[in-house]
mmCIF file of C-alpha atoms in Angstrom:
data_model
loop_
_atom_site.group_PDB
_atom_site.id
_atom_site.type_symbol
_atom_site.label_atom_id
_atom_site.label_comp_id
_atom_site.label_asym_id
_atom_site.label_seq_id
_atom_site.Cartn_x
_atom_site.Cartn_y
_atom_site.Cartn_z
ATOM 1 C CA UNK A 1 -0.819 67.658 18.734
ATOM 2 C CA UNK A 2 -3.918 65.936 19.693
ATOM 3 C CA UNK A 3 -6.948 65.421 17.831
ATOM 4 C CA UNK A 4 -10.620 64.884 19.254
ATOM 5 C CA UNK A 5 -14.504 64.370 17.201
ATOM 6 C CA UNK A 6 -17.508 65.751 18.573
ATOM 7 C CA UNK A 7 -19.666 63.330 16.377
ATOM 8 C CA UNK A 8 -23.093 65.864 17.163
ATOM 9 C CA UNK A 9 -23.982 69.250 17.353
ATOM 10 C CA UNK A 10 -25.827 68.292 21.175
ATOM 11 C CA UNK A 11 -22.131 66.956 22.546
ATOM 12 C CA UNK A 12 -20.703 70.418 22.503
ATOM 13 C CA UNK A 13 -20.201 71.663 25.780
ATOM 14 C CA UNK A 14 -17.974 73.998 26.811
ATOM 15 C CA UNK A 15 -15.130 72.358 28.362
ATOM 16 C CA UNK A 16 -14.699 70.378 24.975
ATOM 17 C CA UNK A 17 -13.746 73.284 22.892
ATOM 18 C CA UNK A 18 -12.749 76.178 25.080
ATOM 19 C CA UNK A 19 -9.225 77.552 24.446
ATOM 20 C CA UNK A 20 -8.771 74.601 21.350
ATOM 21 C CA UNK A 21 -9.067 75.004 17.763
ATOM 22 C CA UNK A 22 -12.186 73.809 16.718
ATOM 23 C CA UNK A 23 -13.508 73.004 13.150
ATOM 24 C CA UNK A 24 -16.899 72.387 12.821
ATOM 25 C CA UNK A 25 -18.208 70.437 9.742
ATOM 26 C CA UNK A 26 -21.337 70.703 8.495
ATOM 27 C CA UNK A 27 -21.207 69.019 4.783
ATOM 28 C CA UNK A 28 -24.874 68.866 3.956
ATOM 29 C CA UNK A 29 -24.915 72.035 3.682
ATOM 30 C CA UNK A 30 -24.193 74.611 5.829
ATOM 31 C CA UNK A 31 -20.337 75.033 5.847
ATOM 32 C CA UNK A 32 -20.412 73.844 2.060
ATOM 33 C CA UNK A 33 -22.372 76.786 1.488
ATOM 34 C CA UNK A 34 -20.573 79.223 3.797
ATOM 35 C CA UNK A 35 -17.140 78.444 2.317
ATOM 36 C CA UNK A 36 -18.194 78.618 -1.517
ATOM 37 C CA UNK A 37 -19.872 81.994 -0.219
ATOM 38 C CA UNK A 38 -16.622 83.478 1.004
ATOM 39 C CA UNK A 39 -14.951 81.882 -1.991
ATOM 40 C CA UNK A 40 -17.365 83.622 -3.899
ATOM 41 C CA UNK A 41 -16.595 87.014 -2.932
ATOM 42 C CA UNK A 42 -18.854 87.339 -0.002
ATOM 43 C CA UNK A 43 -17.513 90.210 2.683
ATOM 44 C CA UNK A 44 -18.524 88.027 5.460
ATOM 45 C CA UNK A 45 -21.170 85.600 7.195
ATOM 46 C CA UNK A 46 -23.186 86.298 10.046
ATOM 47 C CA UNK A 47 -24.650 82.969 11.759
ATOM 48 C CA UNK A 48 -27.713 83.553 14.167
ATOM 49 C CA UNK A 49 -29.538 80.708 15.835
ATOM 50 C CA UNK A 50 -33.549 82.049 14.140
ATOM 51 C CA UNK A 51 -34.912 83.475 11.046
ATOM 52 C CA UNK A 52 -35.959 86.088 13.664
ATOM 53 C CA UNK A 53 -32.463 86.874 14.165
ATOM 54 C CA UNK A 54 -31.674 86.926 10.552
ATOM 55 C CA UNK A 55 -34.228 89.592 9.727
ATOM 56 C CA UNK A 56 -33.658 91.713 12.605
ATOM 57 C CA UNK A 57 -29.542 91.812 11.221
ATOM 58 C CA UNK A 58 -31.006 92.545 7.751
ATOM 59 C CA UNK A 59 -32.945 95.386 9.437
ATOM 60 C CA UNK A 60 -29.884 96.914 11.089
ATOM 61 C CA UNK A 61 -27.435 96.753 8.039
ATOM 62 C CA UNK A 62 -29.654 97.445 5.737
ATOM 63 C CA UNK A 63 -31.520 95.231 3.203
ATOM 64 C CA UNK A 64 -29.426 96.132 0.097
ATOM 65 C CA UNK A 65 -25.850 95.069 1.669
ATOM 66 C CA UNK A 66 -27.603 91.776 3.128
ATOM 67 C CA UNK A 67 -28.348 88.301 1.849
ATOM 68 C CA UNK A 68 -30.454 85.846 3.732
ATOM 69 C CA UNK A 69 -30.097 82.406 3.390
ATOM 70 C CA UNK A 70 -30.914 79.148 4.900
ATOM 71 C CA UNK A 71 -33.320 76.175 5.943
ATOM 72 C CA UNK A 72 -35.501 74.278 7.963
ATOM 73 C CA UNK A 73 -35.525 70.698 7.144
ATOM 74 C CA UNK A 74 -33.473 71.315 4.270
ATOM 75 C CA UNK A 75 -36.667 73.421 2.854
ATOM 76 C CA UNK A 76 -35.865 77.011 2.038
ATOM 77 C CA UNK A 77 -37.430 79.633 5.107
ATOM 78 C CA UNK A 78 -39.987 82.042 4.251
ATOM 79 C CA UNK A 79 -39.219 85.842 3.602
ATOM 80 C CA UNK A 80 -35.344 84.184 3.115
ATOM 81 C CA UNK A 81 -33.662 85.366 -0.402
ATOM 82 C CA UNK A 82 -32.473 81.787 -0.580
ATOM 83 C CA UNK A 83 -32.070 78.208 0.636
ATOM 84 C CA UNK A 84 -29.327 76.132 1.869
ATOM 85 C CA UNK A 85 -27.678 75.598 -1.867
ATOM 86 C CA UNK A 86 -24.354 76.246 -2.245
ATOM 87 C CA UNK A 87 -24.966 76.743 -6.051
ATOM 88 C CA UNK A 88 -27.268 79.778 -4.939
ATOM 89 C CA UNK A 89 -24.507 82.050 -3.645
ATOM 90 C CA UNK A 90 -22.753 82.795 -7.357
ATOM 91 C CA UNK A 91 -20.537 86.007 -7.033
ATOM 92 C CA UNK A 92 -23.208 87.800 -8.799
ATOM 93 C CA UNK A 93 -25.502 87.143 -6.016
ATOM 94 C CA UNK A 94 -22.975 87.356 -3.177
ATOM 95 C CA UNK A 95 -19.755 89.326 -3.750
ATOM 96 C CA UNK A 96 -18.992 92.437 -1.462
ATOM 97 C CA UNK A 97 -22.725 90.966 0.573
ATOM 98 C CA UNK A 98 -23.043 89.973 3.805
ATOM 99 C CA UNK A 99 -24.511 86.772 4.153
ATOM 100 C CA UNK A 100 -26.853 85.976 7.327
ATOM 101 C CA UNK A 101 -27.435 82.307 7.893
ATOM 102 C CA UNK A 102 -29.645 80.223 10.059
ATOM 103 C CA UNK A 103 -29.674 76.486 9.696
ATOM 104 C CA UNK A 104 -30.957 73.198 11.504
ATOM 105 C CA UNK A 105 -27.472 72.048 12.909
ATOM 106 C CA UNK A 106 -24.086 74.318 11.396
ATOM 107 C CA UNK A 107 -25.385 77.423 12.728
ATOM 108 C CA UNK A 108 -26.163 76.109 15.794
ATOM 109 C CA UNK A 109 -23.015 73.963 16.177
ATOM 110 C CA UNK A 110 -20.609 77.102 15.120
ATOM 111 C CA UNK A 111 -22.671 79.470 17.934
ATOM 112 C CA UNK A 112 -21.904 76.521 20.632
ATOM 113 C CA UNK A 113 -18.442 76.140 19.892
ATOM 114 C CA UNK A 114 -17.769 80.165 20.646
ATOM 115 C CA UNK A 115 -15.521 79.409 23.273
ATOM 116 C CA UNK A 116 -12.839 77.671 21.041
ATOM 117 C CA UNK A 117 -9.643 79.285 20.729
ATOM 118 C CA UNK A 118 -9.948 79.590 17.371
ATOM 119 C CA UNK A 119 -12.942 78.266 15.444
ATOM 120 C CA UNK A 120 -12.601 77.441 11.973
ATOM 121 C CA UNK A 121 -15.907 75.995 9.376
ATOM 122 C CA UNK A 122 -14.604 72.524 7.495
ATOM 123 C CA UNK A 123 -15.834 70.511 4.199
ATOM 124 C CA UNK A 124 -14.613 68.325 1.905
ATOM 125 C CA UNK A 125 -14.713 71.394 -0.529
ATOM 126 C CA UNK A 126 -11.899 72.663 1.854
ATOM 127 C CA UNK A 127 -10.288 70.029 3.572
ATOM 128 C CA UNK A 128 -6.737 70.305 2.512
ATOM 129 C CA UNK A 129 -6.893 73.911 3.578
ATOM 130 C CA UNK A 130 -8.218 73.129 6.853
ATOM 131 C CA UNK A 131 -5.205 70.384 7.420
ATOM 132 C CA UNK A 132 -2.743 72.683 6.294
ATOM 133 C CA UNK A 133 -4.547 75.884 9.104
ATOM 134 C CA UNK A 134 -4.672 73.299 12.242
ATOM 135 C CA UNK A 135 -1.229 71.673 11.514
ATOM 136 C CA UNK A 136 0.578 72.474 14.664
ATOM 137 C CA UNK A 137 -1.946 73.500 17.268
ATOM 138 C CA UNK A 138 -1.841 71.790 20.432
ATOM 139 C CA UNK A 139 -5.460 70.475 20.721
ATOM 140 C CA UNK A 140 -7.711 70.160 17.765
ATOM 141 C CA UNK A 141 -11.456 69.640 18.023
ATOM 142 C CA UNK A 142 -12.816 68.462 14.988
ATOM 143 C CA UNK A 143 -17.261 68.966 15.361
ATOM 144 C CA UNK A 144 -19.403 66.087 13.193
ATOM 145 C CA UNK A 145 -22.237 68.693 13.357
ATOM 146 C CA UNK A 146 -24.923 65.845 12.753
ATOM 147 C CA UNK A 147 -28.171 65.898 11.650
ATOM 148 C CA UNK A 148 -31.034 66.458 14.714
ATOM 149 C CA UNK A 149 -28.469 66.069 17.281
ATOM 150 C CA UNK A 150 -27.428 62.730 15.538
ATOM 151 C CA UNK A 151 -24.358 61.050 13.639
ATOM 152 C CA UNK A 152 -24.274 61.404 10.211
ATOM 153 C CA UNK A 153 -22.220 59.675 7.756
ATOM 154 C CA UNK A 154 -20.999 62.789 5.294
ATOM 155 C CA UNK A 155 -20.317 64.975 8.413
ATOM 156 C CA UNK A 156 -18.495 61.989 10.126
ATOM 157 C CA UNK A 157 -16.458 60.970 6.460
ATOM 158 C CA UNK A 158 -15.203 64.911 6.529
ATOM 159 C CA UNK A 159 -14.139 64.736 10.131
ATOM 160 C CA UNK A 160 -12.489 61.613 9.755
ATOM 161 C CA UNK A 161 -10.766 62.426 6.288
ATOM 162 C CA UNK A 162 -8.989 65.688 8.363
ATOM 163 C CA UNK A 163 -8.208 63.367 11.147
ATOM 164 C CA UNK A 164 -6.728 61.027 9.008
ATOM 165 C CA UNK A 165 -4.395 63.288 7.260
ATOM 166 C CA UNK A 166 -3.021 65.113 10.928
ATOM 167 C CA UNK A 167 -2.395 61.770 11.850
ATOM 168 C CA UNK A 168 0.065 61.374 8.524
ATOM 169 C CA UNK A 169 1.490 64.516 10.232
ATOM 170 C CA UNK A 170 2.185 63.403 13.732
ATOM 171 C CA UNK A 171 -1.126 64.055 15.724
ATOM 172 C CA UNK A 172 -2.314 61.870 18.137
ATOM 173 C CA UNK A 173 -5.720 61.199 17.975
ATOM 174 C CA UNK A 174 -8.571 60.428 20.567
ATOM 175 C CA UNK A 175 -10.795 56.702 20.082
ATOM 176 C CA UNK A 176 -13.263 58.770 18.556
ATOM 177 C CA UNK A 177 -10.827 60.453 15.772
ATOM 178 C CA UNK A 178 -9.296 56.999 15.191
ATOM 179 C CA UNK A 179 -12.781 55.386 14.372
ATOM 180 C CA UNK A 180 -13.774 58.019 11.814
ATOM 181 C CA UNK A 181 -10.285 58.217 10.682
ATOM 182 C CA UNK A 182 -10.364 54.571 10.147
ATOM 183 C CA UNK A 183 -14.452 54.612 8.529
ATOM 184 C CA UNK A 184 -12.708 57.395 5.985
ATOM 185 C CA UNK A 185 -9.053 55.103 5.216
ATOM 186 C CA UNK A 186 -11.789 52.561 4.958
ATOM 187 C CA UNK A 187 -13.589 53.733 2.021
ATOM 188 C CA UNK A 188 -11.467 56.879 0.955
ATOM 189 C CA UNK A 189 -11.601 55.112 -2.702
ATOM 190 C CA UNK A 190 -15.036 55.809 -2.756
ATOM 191 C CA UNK A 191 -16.612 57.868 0.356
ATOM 192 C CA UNK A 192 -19.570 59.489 -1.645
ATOM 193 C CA UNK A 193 -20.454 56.075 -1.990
ATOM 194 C CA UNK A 194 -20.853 55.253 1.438
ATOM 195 C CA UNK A 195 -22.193 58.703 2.254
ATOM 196 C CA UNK A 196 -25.139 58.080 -0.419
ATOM 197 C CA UNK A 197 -26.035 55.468 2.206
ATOM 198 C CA UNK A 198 -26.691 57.942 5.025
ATOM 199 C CA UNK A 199 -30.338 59.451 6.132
ATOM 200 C CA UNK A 200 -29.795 62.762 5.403
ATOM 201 C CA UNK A 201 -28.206 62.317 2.090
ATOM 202 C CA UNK A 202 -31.337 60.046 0.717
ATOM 203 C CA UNK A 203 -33.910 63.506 2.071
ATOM 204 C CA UNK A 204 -32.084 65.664 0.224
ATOM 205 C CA UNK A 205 -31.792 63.580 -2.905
ATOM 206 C CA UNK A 206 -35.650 63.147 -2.403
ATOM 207 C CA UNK A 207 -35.934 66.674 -2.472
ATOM 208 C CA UNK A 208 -33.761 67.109 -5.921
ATOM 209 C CA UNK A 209 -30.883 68.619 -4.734
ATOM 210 C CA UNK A 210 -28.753 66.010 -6.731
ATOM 211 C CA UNK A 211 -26.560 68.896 -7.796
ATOM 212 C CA UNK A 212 -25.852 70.061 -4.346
ATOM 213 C CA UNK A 213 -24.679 66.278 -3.542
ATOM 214 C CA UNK A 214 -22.015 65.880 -5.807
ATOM 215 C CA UNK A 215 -20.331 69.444 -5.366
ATOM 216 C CA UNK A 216 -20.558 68.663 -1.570
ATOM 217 C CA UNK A 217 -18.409 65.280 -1.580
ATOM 218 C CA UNK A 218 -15.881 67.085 -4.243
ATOM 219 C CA UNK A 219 -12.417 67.419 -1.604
ATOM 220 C CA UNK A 220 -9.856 70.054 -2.108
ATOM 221 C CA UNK A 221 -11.814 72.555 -4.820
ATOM 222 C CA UNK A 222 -11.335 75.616 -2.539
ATOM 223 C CA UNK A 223 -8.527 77.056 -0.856
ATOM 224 C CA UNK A 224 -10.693 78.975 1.341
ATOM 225 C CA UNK A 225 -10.972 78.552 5.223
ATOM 226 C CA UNK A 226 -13.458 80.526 7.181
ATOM 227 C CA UNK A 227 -12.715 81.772 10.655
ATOM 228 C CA UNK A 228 -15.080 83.019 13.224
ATOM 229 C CA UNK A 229 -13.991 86.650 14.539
ATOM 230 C CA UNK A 230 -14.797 88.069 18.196
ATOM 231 C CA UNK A 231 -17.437 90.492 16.521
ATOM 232 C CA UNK A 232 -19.639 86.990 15.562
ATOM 233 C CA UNK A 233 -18.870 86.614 12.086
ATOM 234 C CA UNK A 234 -17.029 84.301 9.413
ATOM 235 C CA UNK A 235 -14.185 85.768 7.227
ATOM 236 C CA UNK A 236 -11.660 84.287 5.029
ATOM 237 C CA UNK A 237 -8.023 83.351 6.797
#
């Protein structure tokens, strides 16, 4: 079993994903929010690239059997239901809903990574569940989704926490997967710690989504793992 990071959502390309299992890891906020939302009772997720796209699905399946959520620069999109806030998606608000989904990097980085094998969406909220889903494939691709194209600590923490543990479990990993594996052994006492440190993490605090930061960096609260179907959309395992 071998074990590579894409450390941003521009270094996907196909021949780094196609016919591997991919996870892609988005902690701040998209895949947070997507795997409380299936946790939550949702019947499934449909990512699209634009709020055009979002509205145009909404259109099609009609508007009471649709939520639409997401952001742009972590700000909540016009005409949207709801933002990028994991807390937002209670089963009241989500059960037996689809929810559509545009965001700055996850939705981008789970479209780009269509040519995976199998392509899985990864968070701390998950992470034991995605170890225990990958265990065993031949060639794992574990996507930091970033934040503008960039490295981000949180994403990079998740990516390396999952690499760590398939290492415990035999899987060879790539330079890349040992240096994140290594930043998480480094600081696993503590990661939210270092995370608080990162870019990202210091906007959204600014914006007062203080809540959203702590449930984020909570590992192993939900044995949920979303998979991406040939029809475009994420349902549970």
């Amino acid at each position: 079993m071998n074990v590579d990071v894409i450390s941003s959502a521009r270094e996907i390309f196909p021949d780094k994903v196609e016919n591997k299992t991919v996870v892609v890891i988005d902690v701040l906020r998209a895949t947070s929010v997507m795997t409380t939302a299936l946790a939550n009772g949702a019947k499934q997720i449909i990512p699209v690239l634009h709020p055009e796209d979002a509205f145009e699905v909404q259109k099609e399946m009609g508007k009471e059997n649709v939520v639409l959520g997401g952001e742009r620069e972590a700000v909540p999109i016009e005409g949207f239901d709801f933002g990028n806030s994991p807390f937002s998606y209670s089963p009241e608000i989500i059960k037996d809903k689809t929810l559509v989904i545009t965001t700055t990097n996850g939705t981008r980085a789970i479209i780009n990574s269509k040519g995976a094998s199998k392509l899985y969406v990864g968070a701390f909220l998950n992470d034991r569940a995605i170890v225990e889903a990958v265990t065993g494939d031949e060639e794992v691709v574990l996507v930091a989704s970033g934040s503008h194209d960039h490295f981000t600590m949180e994403d990079s923490l998740c990516a390396g926490k999952i690499a760590y543990h398939l290492q415990q479990n035999g899987a060879h990993l790539s330079d890349v997967a040992i240096a994140m594996a290594t930043l998480y052994e480094q600081n696993k006492d503590d990661i939210h710690a270092l995370g608080s440190k990162g870019k990202h993490y210091k906007r959204l605090t600014g914006l007062g989504a203080t809540e959203d930061l702590e449930y984020c960096y909570k590992s192993d609260v939900l044995d949920v793992v979303p998979v991406y179907t040939k029809e475009g959309t994420l349902i549970k395992l």
